[in-house]
């Protein structure tokens, strides 16, 4: 279990099964990086957004552009309000994500929305069956370099709408997805809500298959209703806890009821737990790389679950609870840390896997000389002489982190007003900006499409936000960046994050013009069309190499006159006519711009092909 050589990425975990394509997906994350969210549509499109535009890094690769346009409308990601980081790069494709990202908050004040789970449905490309997949992770949708776990479960193929009996073990997770729209700061569209409810209905009735060697699975959702008892076995022979964050309120009762054989955490978290409590654990460990890595003050905020969203975590971030009882084991993994808050108010998801004892601590602690096992990552924790207490700077940072959630709950609107050749973004908040009782509190706002240095405007606490920005069409956005700075005495803290505003009166052709700006010369449009037409399995122009990559790379350097466009379109009619639908959508989206980007003879080739496609669909 947890061999460091057995690694997976979200890109791989979201990739559709052979013969299937994305129907729709809903996911959750505590912290969110918008650029990391681009991983999802890329995975669903089976593209790697990497290399087509190395000479112009400020322009979106055509593969990424295609993936976003085709799939962003079918992905909804719910994230804790105030935990969306300000992007390091201003990507034009973020405009297609504005309705995909939904900030939410926990129903209980001072608690957080913390699950990291995906619910995805794939449908057959040549049939009527579907496959349901659930990913339960300990990792947020960010570029953290930490050690995490990812549990992937899938159903057998089924026909949507033809449900059997309910699966009791999956009802809590289904109820969570039904509840998500009601936790949102701004509720998503009716179409998205309808589809999420449809996914939840499937999840409630279509059984998922647990991974070997486990024969049972159950989802536990915390923080949505009245407090629940811990989902763990009341008694057990041995237990292990893996968690980056710890609290005395959680560990003390756990060690009273269980023989905790192993505790793995971060050095900075262990430094805050009383020595006598740690003495109840047979072995207290950290990751080997963390042996001599106690953080300086700037990194000490990692001891809190609610750190700044722009801070990238390293080291341990996995959460795992293992209980051996008799000849069986129960393994819990998911978002919940070994803290009181995780089991008393936070919205969390844990998956319980049950099976033979060989799948528990025996597997976790196995030492195999031929493998880099989990135990080889461990080193004994070296306790300090005294328990570490937070200093004034850390206490202020934690206060500001909690204040960030209030700021992110403000409802902002962005009204777009035409101003000659450009636009004005008139930004306002429906409620006053909250005040923060410190010696100094400053708050700045700017559209995420602009530079902070030249654009950030101060907001007055206690008053409704008001700011105006002049932008081009590319600068229109619903993503607003805020930076808060606080000082109390000698201590200072700051945080920055993204909020999502309601976008009012944006130009109807905004996305068409954005698309045209990204495909602003005929060669780039040619590259895009080639990607839409390229079939790596059946391409007759690929020279029989079986993947077509060599031909595609060479064709990208050619021009319209050298491209056998008619042959490619006819082959698409024969083998994959759905590719023609993507081209028609592209041409519609380009609107009036297409006449400047396409050769004059293009329509004479395209129109009869598209007319035939329409007749075949009738």
Coordinates of C-alpha atoms in Angstrom, one line a residue:
X1 CA 0.0 0.0 0.0
X2 CA 1.2 3.5 -0.8
X3 CA 4.3 2.6 -2.7
X4 CA 6.1 5.8 -3.7
X5 CA 6.8 4.2 -7.1
X6 CA 3.0 3.7 -7.7
X7 CA 2.1 7.3 -8.9
X8 CA -0.8 8.7 -10.7
X9 CA -1.8 12.2 -12.0
X10 CA -5.2 13.8 -12.2
X11 CA -4.8 13.9 -15.9
X12 CA -4.5 10.1 -16.0
X13 CA -7.3 9.6 -13.5
X14 CA -9.8 11.7 -15.5
X15 CA -8.9 10.2 -18.9
X16 CA -12.1 8.6 -20.4
X17 CA -12.2 4.8 -20.8
X18 CA -11.6 3.4 -24.2
X19 CA -14.7 3.8 -26.4
X20 CA -16.2 6.5 -24.1
X21 CA -16.2 10.3 -23.9
X22 CA -17.1 12.8 -21.3
X23 CA -20.8 13.4 -20.7
X24 CA -20.3 15.7 -17.7
X25 CA -18.4 16.1 -14.4
X26 CA -18.8 17.8 -11.0
X27 CA -15.9 18.2 -8.7
X28 CA -15.0 19.8 -5.3
X29 CA -11.8 21.3 -4.0
X30 CA -10.9 23.4 -0.9
X31 CA -8.1 25.5 -2.6
X32 CA -8.2 26.1 -6.3
X33 CA -5.7 27.1 -8.9
X34 CA -7.5 28.1 -12.1
X35 CA -4.6 27.0 -14.2
X36 CA -4.7 23.6 -12.5
X37 CA -8.4 23.3 -13.4
X38 CA -7.4 23.4 -17.1
X39 CA -6.1 19.8 -16.5
X40 CA -9.7 18.5 -16.5
X41 CA -10.8 19.5 -20.0
X42 CA -7.4 18.6 -21.3
X43 CA -7.8 15.1 -19.9
X44 CA -11.3 14.7 -21.2
X45 CA -10.2 15.8 -24.7
X46 CA -7.2 13.4 -24.7
X47 CA -4.8 16.3 -25.6
X48 CA -1.6 17.4 -23.9
X49 CA -1.6 21.2 -23.9
X50 CA 2.1 21.7 -24.4
X51 CA 4.0 22.3 -27.5
X52 CA 2.3 23.9 -30.5
X53 CA 3.2 27.5 -29.6
X54 CA 6.6 27.5 -28.0
X55 CA 7.6 30.5 -30.0
X56 CA 4.7 32.6 -28.6
X57 CA 4.1 31.6 -24.9
X58 CA 1.5 34.4 -24.4
X59 CA -0.8 32.7 -26.9
X60 CA -2.9 29.7 -26.0
X61 CA -1.9 26.4 -27.5
X62 CA -4.6 25.4 -29.9
X63 CA -4.9 22.0 -28.2
X64 CA -5.7 23.7 -24.9
X65 CA -8.1 26.1 -26.6
X66 CA -10.0 23.2 -28.2
X67 CA -10.2 21.3 -25.0
X68 CA -11.6 24.2 -23.0
X69 CA -14.1 25.2 -25.6
X70 CA -15.4 21.6 -26.0
X71 CA -15.6 20.7 -22.3
X72 CA -15.7 23.6 -20.0
X73 CA -19.5 23.8 -20.3
X74 CA -19.8 20.3 -19.0
X75 CA -17.5 20.7 -15.9
X76 CA -18.6 22.3 -12.6
X77 CA -16.1 22.8 -9.9
X78 CA -17.2 23.8 -6.4
X79 CA -14.5 25.5 -4.2
X80 CA -14.3 27.2 -0.8
X81 CA -15.0 30.9 -1.2
X82 CA -11.7 32.8 -0.6
X83 CA -9.5 29.9 -1.5
X84 CA -9.1 30.6 -5.3
X85 CA -5.5 31.7 -5.9
X86 CA -4.7 34.7 -8.1
X87 CA -3.3 33.2 -11.3
X88 CA 0.4 33.8 -12.0
X89 CA -0.4 34.0 -15.7
X90 CA -3.3 35.8 -17.4
X91 CA -4.7 33.2 -19.7
X92 CA -7.4 34.2 -22.2
X93 CA -9.0 30.7 -21.9
X94 CA -10.0 31.5 -18.3
X95 CA -13.0 33.4 -19.9
X96 CA -14.5 29.9 -20.7
X97 CA -14.2 28.9 -17.0
X98 CA -16.2 31.7 -15.5
X99 CA -19.4 29.6 -15.2
X100 CA -17.5 26.4 -14.4
X101 CA -16.2 27.6 -11.0
X102 CA -18.7 28.0 -8.2
X103 CA -17.5 29.4 -4.8
X104 CA -19.2 27.8 -1.8
X105 CA -19.1 28.0 2.0
X106 CA -19.8 25.6 4.7
X107 CA -23.2 25.9 6.4
X108 CA -21.6 26.3 9.8
X109 CA -19.8 29.6 10.5
X110 CA -16.0 29.4 11.2
X111 CA -15.9 26.1 9.4
X112 CA -14.7 25.3 5.8
X113 CA -15.8 23.4 2.7
X114 CA -12.9 20.9 2.4
X115 CA -13.8 17.8 0.2
X116 CA -11.7 16.9 -2.8
X117 CA -13.9 14.5 -4.9
X118 CA -14.9 14.2 -8.5
X119 CA -18.0 12.6 -9.9
X120 CA -17.8 11.9 -13.7
X121 CA -20.0 10.3 -16.2
X122 CA -18.7 9.0 -19.5
X123 CA -20.9 7.8 -22.4
X124 CA -20.1 5.4 -25.2
X125 CA -19.1 7.1 -28.4
X126 CA -20.9 4.4 -30.4
X127 CA -23.6 3.2 -28.0
X128 CA -26.1 4.2 -25.3
X129 CA -24.3 3.0 -22.2
X130 CA -22.4 5.0 -19.6
X131 CA -19.7 4.6 -17.0
X132 CA -19.7 6.4 -13.6
X133 CA -16.3 7.2 -12.0
X134 CA -15.6 8.7 -8.6
X135 CA -12.2 10.1 -7.6
X136 CA -11.7 10.7 -3.9
X137 CA -8.4 12.6 -3.3
X138 CA -6.5 14.2 -0.5
X139 CA -5.1 16.8 -2.9
X140 CA -6.6 20.1 -3.8
X141 CA -6.8 21.2 -7.4
X142 CA -3.5 23.0 -7.3
X143 CA 0.1 22.5 -8.3
X144 CA 1.2 21.5 -4.8
X145 CA 4.3 19.2 -4.7
X146 CA 3.0 17.3 -1.7
X147 CA 2.5 13.6 -1.1
X148 CA -1.2 12.8 -1.5
X149 CA -3.4 9.8 -2.1
X150 CA -6.1 9.3 -4.8
X151 CA -8.8 6.6 -4.7
X152 CA -10.4 5.8 -8.1
X153 CA -13.6 3.7 -8.4
X154 CA -15.7 3.0 -11.4
X155 CA -19.0 1.3 -12.2
X156 CA -19.7 -1.3 -14.8
X157 CA -21.3 0.0 -18.0
X158 CA -25.0 0.9 -17.5
X159 CA -27.8 2.6 -19.3
X160 CA -28.6 6.0 -17.8
X161 CA -32.2 6.2 -16.5
X162 CA -32.5 2.4 -16.1
X163 CA -31.8 2.2 -12.4
X164 CA -32.1 -0.7 -10.0
X165 CA -32.3 -0.4 -6.2
X166 CA -30.5 2.3 -4.3
X167 CA -27.0 1.6 -3.0
X168 CA -27.0 2.6 0.7
X169 CA -23.2 2.9 0.9
X170 CA -23.3 5.7 -1.8
X171 CA -26.3 7.7 -0.7
X172 CA -24.4 10.2 1.5
X173 CA -22.1 11.2 -1.4
X174 CA -25.1 11.5 -3.7
X175 CA -26.7 13.8 -1.1
X176 CA -23.6 16.0 -1.0
X177 CA -23.7 16.6 -4.7
X178 CA -27.4 17.4 -4.6
X179 CA -26.6 19.9 -1.8
X180 CA -23.7 21.7 -3.5
X181 CA -25.7 24.2 -5.5
X182 CA -27.4 25.3 -2.2
X183 CA -24.0 26.1 -0.6
X184 CA -23.0 28.4 -3.5
X185 CA -22.4 32.1 -3.1
X186 CA -24.2 32.5 -6.5
X187 CA -26.2 29.4 -7.6
X188 CA -25.0 27.9 -10.9
X189 CA -27.3 27.8 -13.9
X190 CA -30.4 25.6 -14.1
X191 CA -28.8 23.4 -16.7
X192 CA -25.8 22.7 -14.5
X193 CA -27.9 22.1 -11.4
X194 CA -30.2 19.7 -13.4
X195 CA -27.2 17.7 -14.6
X196 CA -25.6 17.5 -11.2
X197 CA -28.8 16.2 -9.8
X198 CA -28.9 13.6 -12.6
X199 CA -25.3 12.6 -11.8
X200 CA -26.3 12.3 -8.1
X201 CA -29.3 10.1 -9.0
X202 CA -27.0 7.7 -11.0
X203 CA -24.5 7.6 -8.1
X204 CA -27.3 6.7 -5.7
X205 CA -28.3 3.6 -7.8
X206 CA -25.2 2.5 -9.7
X207 CA -22.7 0.5 -7.6
X208 CA -19.0 1.3 -7.7
X209 CA -16.4 -1.4 -7.6
X210 CA -13.9 -1.1 -4.8
X211 CA -10.2 -1.7 -5.6
X212 CA -8.5 -5.0 -4.6
X213 CA -8.2 -6.5 -2.1
X214 CA -11.2 -4.7 -0.6
X215 CA -14.7 -6.0 -0.9
X216 CA -16.7 -3.2 0.7
X217 CA -17.0 0.6 0.2
X218 CA -18.9 3.3 2.0
X219 CA -18.9 7.1 1.7
X220 CA -19.0 9.3 4.8
X221 CA -19.9 13.0 4.4
X222 CA -19.3 15.2 7.4
X223 CA -20.5 18.7 8.1
X224 CA -23.8 18.9 6.2
X225 CA -26.2 18.2 9.1
X226 CA -26.2 17.5 12.8
X227 CA -22.9 16.3 14.3
X228 CA -22.2 12.6 13.8
X229 CA -20.1 10.2 15.9
X230 CA -16.8 9.3 14.4
X231 CA -17.2 6.8 11.5
X232 CA -14.3 4.7 12.8
X233 CA -14.6 1.3 14.5
X234 CA -15.2 1.7 18.3
X235 CA -12.4 -0.7 19.1
X236 CA -9.6 -2.3 17.2
X237 CA -6.4 -4.3 17.6
X238 CA -4.1 -1.7 15.9
X239 CA -4.5 1.7 14.2
X240 CA -2.5 4.0 12.1
X241 CA -3.0 7.7 11.4
X242 CA -1.5 9.7 8.5
X243 CA -2.4 13.4 8.5
X244 CA -0.6 16.6 7.8
X245 CA -2.6 18.6 10.4
X246 CA -3.3 17.5 13.9
X247 CA -5.2 18.7 17.0
X248 CA -5.1 17.5 20.6
X249 CA -8.9 17.5 20.7
X250 CA -8.9 14.7 18.1
X251 CA -5.9 12.7 19.1
X252 CA -6.6 12.4 22.8
X253 CA -9.9 10.4 22.6
X254 CA -8.5 8.4 19.6
X255 CA -5.5 7.2 21.6
X256 CA -7.8 6.3 24.5
X257 CA -9.9 4.0 22.4
X258 CA -7.3 2.5 20.1
X259 CA -3.8 1.2 20.1
X260 CA -2.2 3.6 17.7
X261 CA 0.8 1.9 16.2
X262 CA 1.8 4.6 13.8
X263 CA 1.3 8.4 13.5
X264 CA 2.7 10.2 10.5
X265 CA 2.4 14.0 10.2
X266 CA 4.3 17.2 9.5
X267 CA 7.1 18.3 11.8
X268 CA 5.4 21.7 12.4
X269 CA 2.1 20.0 13.4
X270 CA 3.8 17.5 15.8
X271 CA 5.7 20.3 17.4
X272 CA 2.3 21.7 18.7
X273 CA 1.0 18.5 20.3
X274 CA 1.8 17.8 24.0
X275 CA 4.7 15.3 24.5
X276 CA 2.7 13.1 26.9
X277 CA 0.0 12.7 24.2
X278 CA 2.5 11.7 21.6
X279 CA 3.9 9.3 24.1
X280 CA 0.7 7.2 23.8
X281 CA 1.6 6.4 20.1
X282 CA 4.0 3.4 19.5
X283 CA 5.8 5.2 16.7
X284 CA 5.6 8.9 15.7
X285 CA 7.1 9.7 12.3
X286 CA 7.6 12.3 9.6
X287 CA 8.6 11.9 6.0
X288 CA 12.4 11.3 5.6
X289 CA 12.9 14.5 3.7
X290 CA 11.4 16.5 6.5
X291 CA 14.0 15.3 9.2
X292 CA 15.9 18.6 9.3
X293 CA 13.2 20.8 7.7
X294 CA 11.4 22.7 10.5
X295 CA 10.0 25.7 8.8
X296 CA 10.8 29.3 9.3
X297 CA 8.1 31.8 10.3
X298 CA 6.9 32.4 6.8
X299 CA 6.2 28.7 6.3
X300 CA 4.8 28.1 9.8
X301 CA 1.2 28.9 8.6
X302 CA 1.3 25.4 7.1
X303 CA 0.3 24.3 10.5
X304 CA -3.2 25.7 9.8
X305 CA -5.6 24.2 7.3
X306 CA -6.8 27.6 6.1
X307 CA -3.5 29.0 4.7
X308 CA -3.3 31.5 1.9
X309 CA -4.5 29.9 -1.4
X310 CA -1.4 31.1 -3.2
X311 CA 0.9 29.1 -0.9
X312 CA 2.0 25.8 -2.5
X313 CA 2.4 23.0 -0.1
X314 CA 5.1 20.4 -0.1
X315 CA 5.8 17.3 2.0
X316 CA 3.0 15.3 3.5
X317 CA -0.6 16.1 2.6
X318 CA -2.2 12.6 2.5
X319 CA -4.9 11.6 5.0
X320 CA -5.3 8.0 6.0
X321 CA -6.8 6.2 9.0
X322 CA -6.3 2.4 9.2
X323 CA -7.9 0.1 11.8
X324 CA -7.3 -3.6 12.1
X325 CA -9.9 -5.6 13.9
X326 CA -9.6 -9.4 14.1
X327 CA -9.2 -10.8 10.6
X328 CA -10.5 -7.6 8.8
X329 CA -9.4 -4.0 8.2
X330 CA -11.1 -0.7 7.7
X331 CA -9.2 2.0 5.7
X332 CA -10.5 5.6 5.6
X333 CA -9.1 8.1 3.1
X334 CA -10.3 11.4 1.9
X335 CA -10.2 15.1 2.9
X336 CA -10.5 14.9 6.7
X337 CA -7.4 15.7 8.7
X338 CA -6.8 14.4 12.2
X339 CA -8.3 17.5 13.8
X340 CA -11.4 18.4 15.8
X341 CA -12.6 20.8 13.1
X342 CA -12.6 18.1 10.4
X343 CA -15.0 16.0 12.4
X344 CA -17.0 18.8 14.0
X345 CA -18.3 21.2 11.4
X346 CA -16.1 21.1 8.3
X347 CA -17.7 19.7 5.1
X348 CA -15.5 16.6 4.4
X349 CA -15.7 13.4 2.5
X350 CA -14.1 10.1 3.7
X351 CA -14.3 6.8 1.9
X352 CA -14.3 3.6 4.0
X353 CA -12.8 0.5 2.4
X354 CA -13.3 -2.8 4.2
X355 CA -11.6 -6.1 3.4
X356 CA -9.1 -8.7 4.7
X357 CA -6.6 -7.8 7.4
X358 CA -3.9 -8.1 4.7
X359 CA -5.1 -4.9 3.2
X360 CA -4.5 -2.9 6.4
X361 CA -1.5 -2.2 8.6
X362 CA 0.2 -5.4 7.3
X363 CA 0.2 -4.0 3.8
X364 CA 1.0 -0.4 4.9
X365 CA 4.0 -1.4 7.0
X366 CA 5.3 -4.2 4.8
X367 CA 9.0 -4.1 4.0
X368 CA 10.0 -5.5 0.7
X369 CA 13.7 -5.3 -0.3
X370 CA 12.7 -5.2 -3.9
X371 CA 10.4 -2.2 -3.6
X372 CA 10.5 1.3 -2.3
X373 CA 7.8 0.7 0.2
X374 CA 5.9 3.2 2.3
X375 CA 8.0 2.6 5.4
X376 CA 11.1 3.7 3.6
X377 CA 9.7 7.2 3.5
X378 CA 9.4 7.4 7.3
X379 CA 11.8 8.7 9.9
X380 CA 11.2 9.0 13.6
X381 CA 10.1 12.4 14.8
X382 CA 12.5 14.3 17.1
X383 CA 10.5 16.2 19.6
X384 CA 11.5 19.7 20.8
X385 CA 12.0 20.4 24.4
X386 CA 8.8 22.5 24.6
X387 CA 5.6 22.5 22.6
X388 CA 5.5 25.3 20.0
X389 CA 2.9 28.0 20.5
X390 CA 1.9 30.4 17.6
X391 CA 3.5 33.8 17.7
X392 CA 1.7 37.1 17.1
X393 CA 2.4 37.1 13.4
X394 CA 0.9 33.7 13.0
X395 CA -2.1 34.6 15.1
X396 CA -2.7 37.6 12.9
X397 CA -2.3 35.6 9.7
X398 CA -4.9 33.1 11.0
X399 CA -7.3 36.0 11.8
X400 CA -6.8 37.4 8.3
X401 CA -7.4 33.9 6.8
X402 CA -10.7 33.8 8.6
X403 CA -11.5 37.3 7.4
X404 CA -10.8 36.3 3.8
X405 CA -13.8 33.9 3.9
X406 CA -16.0 36.9 4.8
X407 CA -14.6 39.1 2.1
X408 CA -15.1 36.2 -0.4
X409 CA -18.7 35.9 0.5
X410 CA -19.4 39.5 -0.7
X411 CA -21.5 39.5 -3.9
X412 CA -19.8 41.5 -6.6
X413 CA -21.2 42.6 -9.9
X414 CA -19.3 43.7 -13.0
X415 CA -21.3 45.8 -15.4
X416 CA -19.7 46.2 -18.9
X417 CA -20.2 49.6 -20.5
X418 CA -19.0 50.4 -24.0
X419 CA -16.4 53.3 -24.1
X420 CA -15.5 54.2 -27.7
X421 CA -13.3 51.3 -28.9
X422 CA -12.9 49.8 -25.4
X423 CA -15.0 49.0 -22.4
X424 CA -15.5 50.1 -18.8
X425 CA -15.8 47.5 -16.1
X426 CA -18.0 49.1 -13.4
X427 CA -17.5 46.9 -10.3
X428 CA -19.6 47.1 -7.2
X429 CA -20.5 45.0 -4.1
X430 CA -24.1 44.4 -2.9
X431 CA -22.9 44.6 0.8
X432 CA -20.4 46.8 2.6
X433 CA -16.9 45.6 2.8
X434 CA -16.4 44.2 6.4
X435 CA -14.2 46.0 8.8
X436 CA -11.3 44.3 10.6
X437 CA -10.2 45.5 14.0
X438 CA -6.4 45.9 13.6
X439 CA -4.0 48.9 13.6
X440 CA -4.0 48.9 9.8
X441 CA -6.3 47.2 7.3
X442 CA -6.0 47.8 3.6
X443 CA -7.9 46.1 0.8
X444 CA -7.2 46.4 -2.9
X445 CA -9.2 45.1 -5.9
X446 CA -8.5 44.7 -9.6
X447 CA -9.7 42.6 -12.6
X448 CA -7.7 39.4 -12.8
X449 CA -7.0 40.2 -16.5
X450 CA -4.9 43.2 -15.5
X451 CA -1.6 43.7 -13.7
X452 CA -2.0 44.4 -10.0
X453 CA 0.8 47.0 -9.8
X454 CA -0.8 49.4 -12.3
X455 CA -4.5 48.6 -11.7
X456 CA -5.2 47.8 -8.0
X457 CA -7.7 50.2 -6.5
X458 CA -8.2 50.6 -2.7
X459 CA -11.6 49.7 -1.2
X460 CA -13.0 51.4 1.9
X461 CA -14.0 49.0 4.8
X462 CA -17.5 49.7 6.0
X463 CA -18.7 51.0 2.5
X464 CA -19.9 49.2 -0.6
X465 CA -17.1 48.5 -3.1
X466 CA -16.9 50.9 -6.1
X467 CA -14.3 50.8 -8.8
X468 CA -14.1 51.3 -12.6
X469 CA -11.5 49.9 -15.0
X470 CA -11.0 50.6 -18.7
X471 CA -10.2 47.4 -20.7
X472 CA -10.3 45.8 -24.1
X473 CA -12.5 42.9 -25.0
X474 CA -9.7 40.6 -23.8
X475 CA -9.8 42.4 -20.4
X476 CA -13.5 41.7 -19.7
X477 CA -13.8 39.2 -16.9
X478 CA -15.9 37.9 -14.0
X479 CA -12.7 37.0 -12.0
X480 CA -11.8 39.8 -9.6
X481 CA -8.6 39.7 -7.5
X482 CA -8.4 41.1 -4.0
X483 CA -5.4 41.7 -1.7
X484 CA -5.9 42.3 2.0
X485 CA -3.0 43.7 4.2
X486 CA -3.2 43.8 8.0
X487 CA -0.9 45.1 10.7
X488 CA -1.1 44.9 14.5
X489 CA 1.8 46.2 16.4
X490 CA 5.0 44.7 14.9
X491 CA 3.1 41.8 13.3
X492 CA 1.9 42.0 9.7
X493 CA 0.0 39.6 7.4
X494 CA -1.4 39.7 3.9
X495 CA -3.4 37.5 1.6
X496 CA -4.7 37.6 -2.0
X497 CA -7.4 35.6 -3.7
X498 CA -10.0 35.5 -6.5
X499 CA -13.8 36.2 -6.2
X500 CA -16.2 35.6 -9.0
X501 CA -18.6 38.4 -9.8
X502 CA -21.9 38.4 -11.8
X503 CA -21.0 39.7 -15.2
X504 CA -23.7 42.0 -16.6
X505 CA -24.2 43.3 -20.2
X506 CA -21.0 41.7 -21.6
X507 CA -20.9 41.8 -25.4
X508 CA -22.8 39.0 -27.0
X509 CA -19.9 38.3 -29.3
X510 CA -17.3 38.4 -26.6
X511 CA -16.2 34.7 -26.9
X512 CA -16.3 34.9 -30.7
X513 CA -13.9 37.9 -30.6
X514 CA -11.7 36.2 -28.0
X515 CA -11.5 33.1 -30.2
X516 CA -10.6 35.2 -33.2
X517 CA -7.9 37.0 -31.3
X518 CA -6.4 33.6 -30.3
X519 CA -6.6 32.4 -33.9
X520 CA -5.6 35.7 -35.2
X521 CA -3.7 34.5 -38.3
X522 CA -4.7 31.9 -41.0
X523 CA -1.8 29.6 -40.0
X524 CA -3.1 29.3 -36.4
X525 CA -6.6 28.6 -37.6
X526 CA -5.2 26.0 -40.0
X527 CA -3.5 24.3 -37.0
X528 CA -6.8 24.3 -35.1
X529 CA -8.7 22.7 -38.0
X530 CA -6.0 20.1 -38.4
X531 CA -6.4 19.1 -34.8
X532 CA -10.2 18.8 -35.2
X533 CA -9.7 16.6 -38.3
X534 CA -6.8 14.6 -37.2
X535 CA -7.6 10.9 -36.5
X536 CA -4.5 9.2 -35.1
X537 CA -5.9 5.7 -35.6
X538 CA -7.1 5.9 -39.2
X539 CA -5.3 8.8 -40.9
X540 CA -4.4 7.7 -44.4
X541 CA -1.8 10.5 -44.7
X542 CA 0.1 9.3 -41.6
X543 CA 2.3 7.0 -43.6
X544 CA 1.1 3.9 -41.9
X545 CA 2.8 4.7 -38.6
X546 CA -0.4 4.0 -36.6
X547 CA -0.6 7.3 -34.8
X548 CA -0.4 10.1 -37.3
X549 CA 1.9 12.3 -35.2
X550 CA 4.6 12.6 -37.8
X551 CA 2.2 13.8 -40.5
X552 CA 0.4 16.2 -38.1
X553 CA 3.6 17.9 -37.1
X554 CA 4.7 18.3 -40.7
X555 CA 1.3 19.5 -41.8
X556 CA 1.3 22.2 -39.0
X557 CA 4.1 23.8 -40.9
X558 CA 2.4 23.8 -44.2
X559 CA -0.1 26.3 -45.7
X560 CA -3.7 26.1 -47.0
X561 CA -2.5 25.4 -50.6
X562 CA -0.5 22.4 -49.5
X563 CA -3.4 20.8 -47.4
X564 CA -5.6 18.1 -48.9
X565 CA -8.6 19.7 -47.2
X566 CA -11.3 17.9 -49.2
X567 CA -9.7 14.5 -48.6
X568 CA -9.6 15.2 -44.9
X569 CA -13.2 16.3 -44.7
X570 CA -14.4 13.3 -46.7
X571 CA -12.4 11.0 -44.4
X572 CA -14.1 12.6 -41.4
X573 CA -17.5 12.1 -43.1
X574 CA -16.7 8.4 -43.4
X575 CA -15.0 7.6 -40.1
X576 CA -15.8 10.2 -37.5
X577 CA -18.5 12.7 -38.7
X578 CA -18.8 14.2 -35.2
X579 CA -15.6 16.0 -36.0
X580 CA -17.5 18.0 -38.5
X581 CA -19.8 19.2 -35.7
X582 CA -16.8 20.7 -33.9
X583 CA -15.7 22.5 -37.1
X584 CA -19.2 23.9 -37.6
X585 CA -19.3 25.2 -34.0
X586 CA -15.9 26.8 -34.6
X587 CA -17.1 28.5 -37.7
X588 CA -20.2 29.8 -35.9
X589 CA -18.1 31.1 -33.0
X590 CA -15.8 32.9 -35.3
X591 CA -18.8 34.7 -36.7
X592 CA -17.8 37.7 -39.0
X593 CA -14.1 37.2 -38.3
X594 CA -13.9 34.0 -40.4
X595 CA -13.8 36.0 -43.7
X596 CA -10.4 37.4 -42.7
X597 CA -9.0 34.1 -41.5
X598 CA -10.1 31.6 -44.1
X599 CA -9.2 31.4 -47.8
X600 CA -11.8 32.5 -50.2
X601 CA -12.4 29.0 -51.6
X602 CA -13.0 27.4 -48.2
X603 CA -16.8 27.7 -48.2
X604 CA -17.1 26.0 -51.6
X605 CA -15.4 23.0 -50.1
X606 CA -17.1 23.1 -46.7
X607 CA -20.7 23.9 -47.5
X608 CA -21.6 20.7 -49.5
X609 CA -19.8 18.6 -46.8
X610 CA -21.8 20.2 -44.0
X611 CA -25.1 19.9 -46.0
X612 CA -24.5 16.2 -46.4
X613 CA -23.8 15.9 -42.6
X614 CA -27.0 17.6 -41.8
X615 CA -29.0 15.3 -44.1
X616 CA -27.4 12.2 -42.6
X617 CA -28.5 13.3 -39.1
X618 CA -32.1 13.7 -40.0

